Amino acid sequence: MSVTTIIITTIVGALIGGITNTIAIKMLFHPYEAKHIFGKRIPLTPGVVPMRRDEASKKLGNIITGYLLTPEVFVEKLQSKESQKFMDLFIDRQIQTIEEENVSIGDVLNKISPNLKEKILSFLYQEIDSKIKTSSDELMNRSIESLIPHDAKETIDKEVNNLHLVINEKIITYLTSDKGYEDIYTMIDDFIENRGKLERALKYVVPKDSLATRVQGELVKLLSREDMKSIEREFIVREYDKFIKKSPSEYISKIDQEKATHSAAEIFKRKMNLEELLDRPIAQLNERMFQSFKTSGKLRLRDNITHYLGKYIPSIVKHLKLAEVIKRQIDSFDIKTLEFLVFEVARKELQMIMLLGYVLGGIVGFLQGILVPLIV
């Protein structure tokens, strides 16, 4: 057994083990592309990672989303104390900004998108015009009867049924008044004077004042008769029924309807004053409600955000398709960059593997140097 032989086998074994491990590590990435001789691909080219890159990135994406970035992990992180404190701080800062800078709803809208406030106002005004016009067209083509509330309809029906009595009473009161007598006298006088000689001669037989008194009395008697009252009632009820069965469009022209609709829309928009409402500071819209929001309201907002995000995170994660995103990101890396990242992260471990190759190779060589002479 020679010491020189043992030293040589130990050195050669260490070199073989170390160099083999070094080549194996390098072959993880090298060569980057397949090499060919006489049109045939050389085995083990390209390296393991470039060759299996697509499969590896897909599996890595599935592993990360299946075991690491699961919906449960997001929900747990969302419900953690750190996330709750962050949301509280964020809400407090927004409230402070709203108060100090007198932020209005219009300001918020314009921060989301330039001129968004004007666009929304224009849209709302157009909607108001459209809705009022649609409602106006619908109402104008409905029967008047359908537009009257049921209780009001019953009240009106009762009033219409008794309207002839009111009218009779008013007419009789008028006829028996001095004014009524004077009007009857004047009409009789006009009638006699504007007729022929025979009619004018009548005033010498029957004085006009006596004739006026007779006519006045007869008219009062006629109006006081029950059958006359019945005729009046039937006439009024019949005309009333005809009236309520018709639609407003039969009494109102299209031009007048358009004017009324436009006027109603303008009054409605002026009363709502949406522009002033959007320009009013949020803190001043309802001071009591805003103060309540600063204390308990913000906590409810935080809890609601946490609840709804937690509820929809599984769906959000599913639609994000994180596994595909991770795969695309890995595939987008240049292979040299990927190699650099891997060696940068696992440099110490890879160096240990190479060193272990030298050590194990040296041990194998040392044992060979001892055992081979004994066997031979």
Tab-separated table of C-alpha atoms in Angstrom:
chain	number	residue	atom	x	y	z
A	1	MET	CA	0.000	0.000	0.000
A	2	SER	CA	1.594	3.283	-1.134
A	3	VAL	CA	0.838	6.650	0.449
A	4	THR	CA	1.398	8.264	-2.921
A	5	THR	CA	-1.316	6.045	-4.458
A	6	ILE	CA	-3.783	6.975	-1.722
A	7	ILE	CA	-3.079	10.703	-2.204
A	8	ILE	CA	-3.451	10.463	-5.964
A	9	THR	CA	-6.744	8.484	-5.816
A	10	THR	CA	-8.073	10.896	-3.188
A	11	ILE	CA	-7.247	13.953	-5.342
A	12	VAL	CA	-8.601	12.345	-8.512
A	13	GLY	CA	-11.810	11.250	-6.719
A	14	ALA	CA	-12.294	14.739	-5.271
A	15	LEU	CA	-11.831	16.338	-8.699
A	16	ILE	CA	-14.208	13.880	-10.344
A	17	GLY	CA	-16.890	14.404	-7.677
A	18	GLY	CA	-16.555	18.193	-7.585
A	19	ILE	CA	-16.356	18.679	-11.345
A	20	THR	CA	-19.268	16.274	-11.892
A	21	ASN	CA	-21.478	18.232	-9.480
A	22	THR	CA	-20.359	21.536	-11.012
A	23	ILE	CA	-21.206	20.301	-14.523
A	24	ALA	CA	-24.546	18.949	-13.287
A	25	ILE	CA	-25.429	22.336	-11.743
A	26	LYS	CA	-24.358	24.164	-14.899
A	27	MET	CA	-26.445	21.767	-17.013
A	28	LEU	CA	-29.548	22.945	-15.166
A	29	PHE	CA	-29.464	26.015	-17.452
A	30	HIS	CA	-26.766	25.366	-20.072
A	31	PRO	CA	-26.900	25.258	-22.946
A	32	TYR	CA	-29.775	27.703	-23.368
A	33	GLU	CA	-30.728	26.221	-26.721
A	34	ALA	CA	-30.683	22.770	-28.287
A	35	LYS	CA	-27.458	21.837	-30.115
A	36	HIS	CA	-27.472	19.747	-33.262
A	37	ILE	CA	-24.944	17.604	-35.140
A	38	PHE	CA	-25.818	16.501	-38.641
A	39	GLY	CA	-29.407	17.655	-38.029
A	40	LYS	CA	-29.817	15.576	-34.872
A	41	ARG	CA	-30.220	17.072	-31.430
A	42	ILE	CA	-27.406	16.387	-29.030
A	43	PRO	CA	-28.747	14.649	-25.885
A	44	LEU	CA	-29.151	16.778	-22.750
A	45	THR	CA	-29.421	19.972	-24.812
A	46	PRO	CA	-30.845	22.432	-24.011
A	47	GLY	CA	-30.421	22.416	-20.214
A	48	VAL	CA	-33.028	21.002	-17.855
A	49	VAL	CA	-34.663	24.345	-17.014
A	50	PRO	CA	-34.885	25.663	-20.617
A	51	MET	CA	-36.204	22.265	-21.785
A	52	ARG	CA	-38.816	21.945	-19.030
A	53	ARG	CA	-39.500	25.657	-18.684
A	54	ASP	CA	-43.113	25.593	-19.888
A	55	GLU	CA	-44.016	22.557	-17.775
A	56	ALA	CA	-42.140	23.914	-14.736
A	57	SER	CA	-43.764	27.358	-14.904
A	58	LYS	CA	-47.211	25.786	-15.209
A	59	LYS	CA	-46.640	23.466	-12.245
A	60	LEU	CA	-45.105	26.267	-10.198
A	61	GLY	CA	-48.129	28.460	-10.871
A	62	ASN	CA	-50.485	25.658	-9.811
A	63	ILE	CA	-48.458	24.961	-6.669
A	64	ILE	CA	-48.386	28.632	-5.641
A	65	THR	CA	-52.126	29.172	-6.177
A	66	GLY	CA	-53.056	25.742	-4.846
A	67	TYR	CA	-51.017	25.805	-1.639
A	68	LEU	CA	-49.602	29.297	-1.078
A	69	LEU	CA	-51.820	32.046	-2.507
A	70	THR	CA	-55.165	30.383	-1.774
A	71	PRO	CA	-58.418	32.374	-1.194
A	72	GLU	CA	-58.248	31.353	2.458
A	73	VAL	CA	-54.825	32.995	2.779
A	74	PHE	CA	-56.170	36.259	1.321
A	75	VAL	CA	-59.202	36.169	3.614
A	76	GLU	CA	-57.041	35.449	6.650
A	77	LYS	CA	-54.698	38.295	5.745
A	78	LEU	CA	-57.639	40.615	5.131
A	79	GLN	CA	-59.100	39.831	8.550
A	80	SER	CA	-55.791	40.163	10.380
A	81	LYS	CA	-55.229	42.942	12.910
A	82	GLU	CA	-52.598	44.548	10.678
A	83	SER	CA	-55.040	44.819	7.755
A	84	GLN	CA	-57.792	46.159	10.034
A	85	LYS	CA	-55.439	48.827	11.410
A	86	PHE	CA	-54.362	49.748	7.889
A	87	MET	CA	-57.989	50.185	6.776
A	88	ASP	CA	-58.775	52.250	9.892
A	89	LEU	CA	-55.788	54.500	9.201
A	90	PHE	CA	-56.720	54.831	5.535
A	91	ILE	CA	-60.346	55.766	6.350
A	92	ASP	CA	-59.208	58.284	9.008
A	93	ARG	CA	-56.899	59.960	6.489
A	94	GLN	CA	-59.692	60.223	3.939
A	95	ILE	CA	-62.039	61.757	6.541
A	96	GLN	CA	-59.351	64.250	7.549
A	97	THR	CA	-58.778	65.225	3.920
A	98	ILE	CA	-62.522	65.650	3.341
A	99	GLU	CA	-62.801	67.972	6.350
A	100	GLU	CA	-59.648	70.036	5.829
A	101	GLU	CA	-60.024	70.526	2.075
A	102	ASN	CA	-63.849	70.808	2.028
A	103	VAL	CA	-64.006	68.034	-0.520
A	104	SER	CA	-67.325	67.800	-2.354
A	105	ILE	CA	-68.916	64.954	-4.252
A	106	GLY	CA	-68.024	66.822	-7.439
A	107	ASP	CA	-64.355	66.907	-6.406
A	108	VAL	CA	-64.369	63.167	-5.835
A	109	LEU	CA	-66.000	62.566	-9.219
A	110	ASN	CA	-63.491	64.801	-11.036
A	111	LYS	CA	-60.597	62.997	-9.346
A	112	ILE	CA	-61.939	59.739	-10.689
A	113	SER	CA	-62.137	61.208	-14.190
A	114	PRO	CA	-61.785	64.807	-15.503
A	115	ASN	CA	-65.155	66.534	-16.065
A	116	LEU	CA	-66.972	63.503	-14.649
A	117	LYS	CA	-69.205	65.795	-12.565
A	118	GLU	CA	-70.405	67.679	-15.657
A	119	LYS	CA	-70.964	64.425	-17.518
A	120	ILE	CA	-73.033	63.009	-14.659
A	121	LEU	CA	-75.049	66.247	-14.361
A	122	SER	CA	-75.724	66.217	-18.084
A	123	PHE	CA	-76.746	62.560	-17.906
A	124	LEU	CA	-79.049	63.166	-14.905
A	125	TYR	CA	-80.717	66.177	-16.551
A	126	GLN	CA	-81.285	64.164	-19.730
A	127	GLU	CA	-82.750	61.344	-17.653
A	128	ILE	CA	-85.072	63.784	-15.870
A	129	ASP	CA	-86.253	65.228	-19.193
A	130	SER	CA	-86.720	61.741	-20.634
A	131	LYS	CA	-88.556	60.336	-17.597
A	132	ILE	CA	-90.879	63.340	-17.289
A	133	LYS	CA	-91.649	63.237	-21.026
A	134	THR	CA	-92.334	59.487	-20.867
A	135	SER	CA	-94.546	59.932	-17.814
A	136	SER	CA	-96.312	62.868	-19.450
A	137	ASP	CA	-97.045	60.860	-22.615
A	138	GLU	CA	-98.333	57.985	-20.510
A	139	LEU	CA	-100.571	60.208	-18.378
A	140	MET	CA	-101.909	62.130	-21.359
A	141	ASN	CA	-103.127	58.923	-22.979
A	142	ARG	CA	-104.754	57.473	-19.878
A	143	SER	CA	-108.368	58.183	-19.028
A	144	ILE	CA	-109.029	61.029	-16.621
A	145	GLU	CA	-110.890	58.543	-14.432
A	146	SER	CA	-107.740	56.398	-14.015
A	147	LEU	CA	-105.737	59.452	-12.937
A	148	ILE	CA	-108.061	60.243	-10.027
A	149	PRO	CA	-107.310	58.414	-6.751
A	150	HIS	CA	-110.089	56.064	-5.617
A	151	ASP	CA	-111.037	58.046	-2.493
A	152	ALA	CA	-111.014	61.302	-4.423
A	153	LYS	CA	-113.139	59.700	-7.153
A	154	GLU	CA	-115.784	58.701	-4.603
A	155	THR	CA	-115.861	62.225	-3.188
A	156	ILE	CA	-116.148	63.795	-6.650
A	157	ASP	CA	-118.917	61.350	-7.635
A	158	LYS	CA	-120.935	62.390	-4.579
A	159	GLU	CA	-120.401	66.055	-5.340
A	160	VAL	CA	-121.415	65.572	-8.991
A	161	ASN	CA	-124.602	63.724	-7.946
A	162	ASN	CA	-125.584	66.714	-5.798
A	163	LEU	CA	-124.226	69.381	-8.121
A	164	HIS	CA	-127.645	70.048	-9.716
A	165	LEU	CA	-129.032	71.045	-6.305
A	166	VAL	CA	-126.198	73.489	-5.765
A	167	ILE	CA	-126.643	74.926	-9.250
A	168	ASN	CA	-130.415	75.212	-8.803
A	169	GLU	CA	-129.987	76.962	-5.502
A	170	LYS	CA	-127.474	79.381	-6.987
A	171	ILE	CA	-129.721	80.140	-9.992
A	172	ILE	CA	-132.831	80.641	-7.824
A	173	THR	CA	-130.866	82.905	-5.512
A	174	TYR	CA	-129.735	84.876	-8.532
A	175	LEU	CA	-133.218	85.046	-10.091
A	176	THR	CA	-134.845	86.231	-6.867
A	177	SER	CA	-132.200	88.863	-6.296
A	178	ASP	CA	-132.474	92.476	-7.459
A	179	LYS	CA	-129.803	91.836	-10.027
A	180	GLY	CA	-131.730	88.843	-11.396
A	181	TYR	CA	-134.934	90.870	-11.616
A	182	GLU	CA	-133.127	93.710	-13.412
A	183	ASP	CA	-131.590	91.302	-15.918
A	184	ILE	CA	-134.981	89.674	-16.629
A	185	TYR	CA	-136.582	93.101	-17.033
A	186	THR	CA	-133.812	94.185	-19.444
A	187	MET	CA	-134.137	91.014	-21.548
A	188	ILE	CA	-137.945	91.415	-21.763
A	189	ASP	CA	-137.556	95.066	-22.735
A	190	ASP	CA	-135.007	94.157	-25.457
A	191	PHE	CA	-137.268	91.388	-26.693
A	192	ILE	CA	-140.340	93.674	-26.976
A	193	GLU	CA	-138.553	96.672	-28.474
A	194	ASN	CA	-136.674	94.628	-31.087
A	195	ARG	CA	-139.747	92.766	-32.315
A	196	GLY	CA	-142.645	93.883	-34.490
A	197	LYS	CA	-145.474	96.298	-33.698
A	198	LEU	CA	-147.612	93.564	-32.199
A	199	GLU	CA	-144.997	92.687	-29.617
A	200	ARG	CA	-144.391	96.377	-28.839
A	201	ALA	CA	-148.133	96.844	-28.301
A	202	LEU	CA	-147.963	94.148	-25.669
A	203	LYS	CA	-146.266	96.529	-23.220
A	204	TYR	CA	-149.410	98.645	-23.153
A	205	VAL	CA	-151.518	95.631	-22.237
A	206	VAL	CA	-149.134	94.069	-19.727
A	207	PRO	CA	-146.619	96.374	-18.062
A	208	LYS	CA	-142.992	95.257	-18.411
A	209	ASP	CA	-142.388	95.204	-14.661
A	210	SER	CA	-145.408	92.964	-14.179
A	211	LEU	CA	-144.238	90.747	-17.044
A	212	ALA	CA	-140.738	90.539	-15.525
A	213	THR	CA	-142.240	89.510	-12.166
A	214	ARG	CA	-144.325	86.829	-13.868
A	215	VAL	CA	-141.314	85.461	-15.786
A	216	GLN	CA	-139.202	85.534	-12.639
A	217	GLY	CA	-141.781	83.527	-10.728
A	218	GLU	CA	-142.267	80.993	-13.501
A	219	LEU	CA	-138.537	80.403	-13.786
A	220	VAL	CA	-138.249	79.839	-10.049
A	221	LYS	CA	-141.210	77.406	-10.141
A	222	LEU	CA	-139.625	75.555	-13.089
A	223	LEU	CA	-136.315	75.177	-11.343
A	224	SER	CA	-138.014	74.030	-8.145
A	225	ARG	CA	-139.796	71.140	-9.861
A	226	GLU	CA	-138.405	67.651	-9.033
A	227	ASP	CA	-138.576	66.491	-12.634
A	228	MET	CA	-136.512	69.539	-13.670
A	229	LYS	CA	-133.985	68.725	-10.982
A	230	SER	CA	-133.882	65.142	-12.217
A	231	ILE	CA	-133.255	66.328	-15.792
A	232	GLU	CA	-130.451	68.565	-14.586
A	233	ARG	CA	-128.904	65.758	-12.564
A	234	GLU	CA	-129.027	63.298	-15.482
A	235	PHE	CA	-127.481	65.841	-17.809
A	236	ILE	CA	-124.659	66.717	-15.393
A	237	VAL	CA	-123.871	63.054	-14.560
A	238	ARG	CA	-123.917	62.088	-18.253
A	239	GLU	CA	-121.527	64.860	-19.217
A	240	TYR	CA	-119.334	64.070	-16.211
A	241	ASP	CA	-119.122	60.394	-17.234
A	242	LYS	CA	-118.186	61.382	-20.778
A	243	PHE	CA	-115.547	63.750	-19.455
A	244	ILE	CA	-113.745	61.290	-17.141
A	245	LYS	CA	-113.779	58.527	-19.768
A	246	LYS	CA	-111.725	60.693	-22.106
A	247	SER	CA	-107.952	61.257	-21.890
A	248	PRO	CA	-106.283	64.618	-21.188
A	249	SER	CA	-104.842	64.538	-24.733
A	250	GLU	CA	-108.372	65.192	-26.058
A	251	TYR	CA	-108.457	68.504	-24.230
A	252	ILE	CA	-104.785	69.530	-24.304
A	253	SER	CA	-102.896	70.114	-27.576
A	254	LYS	CA	-99.501	68.538	-28.262
A	255	ILE	CA	-97.818	71.944	-28.154
A	256	ASP	CA	-99.366	72.794	-24.786
A	257	GLN	CA	-98.359	69.362	-23.480
A	258	GLU	CA	-94.732	69.892	-24.563
A	259	LYS	CA	-94.692	73.314	-22.923
A	260	ALA	CA	-96.110	71.909	-19.690
A	261	THR	CA	-93.672	68.989	-19.746
A	262	HIS	CA	-90.678	71.257	-20.337
A	263	SER	CA	-91.849	73.618	-17.611
A	264	ALA	CA	-92.312	70.730	-15.157
A	265	ALA	CA	-88.844	69.361	-15.945
A	266	GLU	CA	-87.230	72.773	-15.441
A	267	ILE	CA	-89.041	73.290	-12.133
A	268	PHE	CA	-88.035	69.806	-10.979
A	269	LYS	CA	-84.365	70.379	-11.901
A	270	ARG	CA	-84.388	73.803	-10.266
A	271	LYS	CA	-85.896	72.401	-7.069
A	272	MET	CA	-83.405	69.516	-6.952
A	273	ASN	CA	-80.458	71.847	-7.613
A	274	LEU	CA	-78.133	68.953	-8.345
A	275	GLU	CA	-75.182	71.174	-9.256
A	276	GLU	CA	-75.253	72.933	-5.887
A	277	LEU	CA	-75.644	69.564	-4.157
A	278	LEU	CA	-72.565	68.125	-5.887
A	279	ASP	CA	-70.516	71.257	-5.079
A	280	ARG	CA	-71.456	71.276	-1.391
A	281	PRO	CA	-68.681	69.934	0.907
A	282	ILE	CA	-69.375	66.345	1.939
A	283	ALA	CA	-68.896	67.257	5.604
A	284	GLN	CA	-71.733	69.809	5.296
A	285	LEU	CA	-74.271	67.647	3.463
A	286	ASN	CA	-75.491	66.286	6.775
A	287	GLU	CA	-73.254	67.339	9.670
A	288	ARG	CA	-74.898	65.040	12.221
A	289	MET	CA	-74.565	62.034	9.946
A	290	PHE	CA	-70.957	62.943	9.115
A	291	GLN	CA	-70.049	63.183	12.824
A	292	SER	CA	-71.696	59.816	13.376
A	293	PHE	CA	-69.682	58.370	10.503
A	294	LYS	CA	-66.435	59.622	12.079
A	295	THR	CA	-67.091	57.549	15.208
A	296	SER	CA	-69.137	54.424	14.627
A	297	GLY	CA	-69.829	54.734	10.910
A	298	LYS	CA	-66.228	54.249	9.829
A	299	LEU	CA	-66.037	51.009	11.850
A	300	ARG	CA	-69.147	49.704	10.112
A	301	LEU	CA	-67.624	50.723	6.770
A	302	ARG	CA	-64.430	48.822	7.594
A	303	ASP	CA	-66.395	45.760	8.679
A	304	ASN	CA	-68.546	45.910	5.545
A	305	ILE	CA	-65.468	46.183	3.319
A	306	THR	CA	-63.893	43.229	5.113
A	307	HIS	CA	-67.104	41.210	4.880
A	308	TYR	CA	-67.751	41.825	1.183
A	309	LEU	CA	-64.124	41.390	0.137
A	310	GLY	CA	-63.931	38.189	2.165
A	311	LYS	CA	-67.146	36.987	0.554
A	312	TYR	CA	-66.018	37.668	-2.995
A	313	ILE	CA	-62.268	36.962	-2.722
A	314	PRO	CA	-62.671	33.323	-3.915
A	315	SER	CA	-64.498	34.576	-6.988
A	316	ILE	CA	-61.973	37.393	-7.509
A	317	VAL	CA	-59.005	35.010	-7.206
A	318	LYS	CA	-60.708	32.615	-9.598
A	319	HIS	CA	-61.281	35.309	-12.214
A	320	LEU	CA	-57.739	36.672	-11.802
A	321	LYS	CA	-56.374	33.259	-12.875
A	322	LEU	CA	-53.237	33.736	-10.796
A	323	ALA	CA	-51.719	30.429	-11.946
A	324	GLU	CA	-51.751	31.701	-15.547
A	325	VAL	CA	-50.404	35.077	-14.447
A	326	ILE	CA	-47.507	33.427	-12.577
A	327	LYS	CA	-46.780	31.178	-15.574
A	328	ARG	CA	-46.738	34.137	-17.966
A	329	GLN	CA	-44.428	36.077	-15.660
A	330	ILE	CA	-42.014	33.168	-15.366
A	331	ASP	CA	-42.145	32.556	-19.124
A	332	SER	CA	-41.447	36.231	-19.745
A	333	PHE	CA	-38.130	36.037	-17.862
A	334	ASP	CA	-35.040	35.866	-20.027
A	335	ILE	CA	-33.348	32.520	-19.307
A	336	LYS	CA	-30.144	34.334	-18.324
A	337	THR	CA	-32.092	36.482	-15.883
A	338	LEU	CA	-33.797	33.398	-14.477
A	339	GLU	CA	-30.432	31.705	-14.048
A	340	PHE	CA	-29.047	34.770	-12.312
A	341	LEU	CA	-32.015	34.899	-9.920
A	342	VAL	CA	-31.743	31.193	-9.051
A	343	PHE	CA	-27.992	31.377	-8.418
A	344	GLU	CA	-28.382	34.662	-6.544
A	345	VAL	CA	-30.915	33.080	-4.167
A	346	ALA	CA	-29.295	29.625	-3.819
A	347	ARG	CA	-25.633	30.577	-4.240
A	348	LYS	CA	-24.555	29.212	-0.844
A	349	GLU	CA	-26.516	26.005	-1.257
A	350	LEU	CA	-25.094	25.381	-4.757
A	351	GLN	CA	-21.587	26.053	-3.522
A	352	MET	CA	-22.181	23.536	-0.738
A	353	ILE	CA	-23.332	20.961	-3.336
A	354	MET	CA	-20.143	21.512	-5.357
A	355	LEU	CA	-18.024	21.339	-2.206
A	356	LEU	CA	-19.860	18.187	-1.152
A	357	GLY	CA	-18.965	16.686	-4.548
A	358	TYR	CA	-15.289	17.317	-3.886
A	359	VAL	CA	-15.541	15.905	-0.353
A	360	LEU	CA	-17.480	12.769	-1.321
A	361	GLY	CA	-15.248	12.230	-4.358
A	362	GLY	CA	-12.166	12.594	-2.154
A	363	ILE	CA	-13.560	10.102	0.364
A	364	VAL	CA	-14.344	7.602	-2.418
A	365	GLY	CA	-10.823	8.087	-3.891
A	366	PHE	CA	-9.226	7.660	-0.463
A	367	LEU	CA	-11.126	4.401	0.127
A	368	GLN	CA	-10.169	3.185	-3.333
A	369	GLY	CA	-6.508	3.904	-2.587
A	370	ILE	CA	-6.725	1.737	0.553
A	371	LEU	CA	-8.965	-1.089	-0.659
A	372	VAL	CA	-7.729	-1.697	-4.217
A	373	PRO	CA	-4.161	-2.777	-3.200
A	374	LEU	CA	-5.622	-5.088	-0.551
A	375	ILE	CA	-7.960	-6.733	-3.068
A	376	VAL	CA	-5.287	-7.029	-5.739
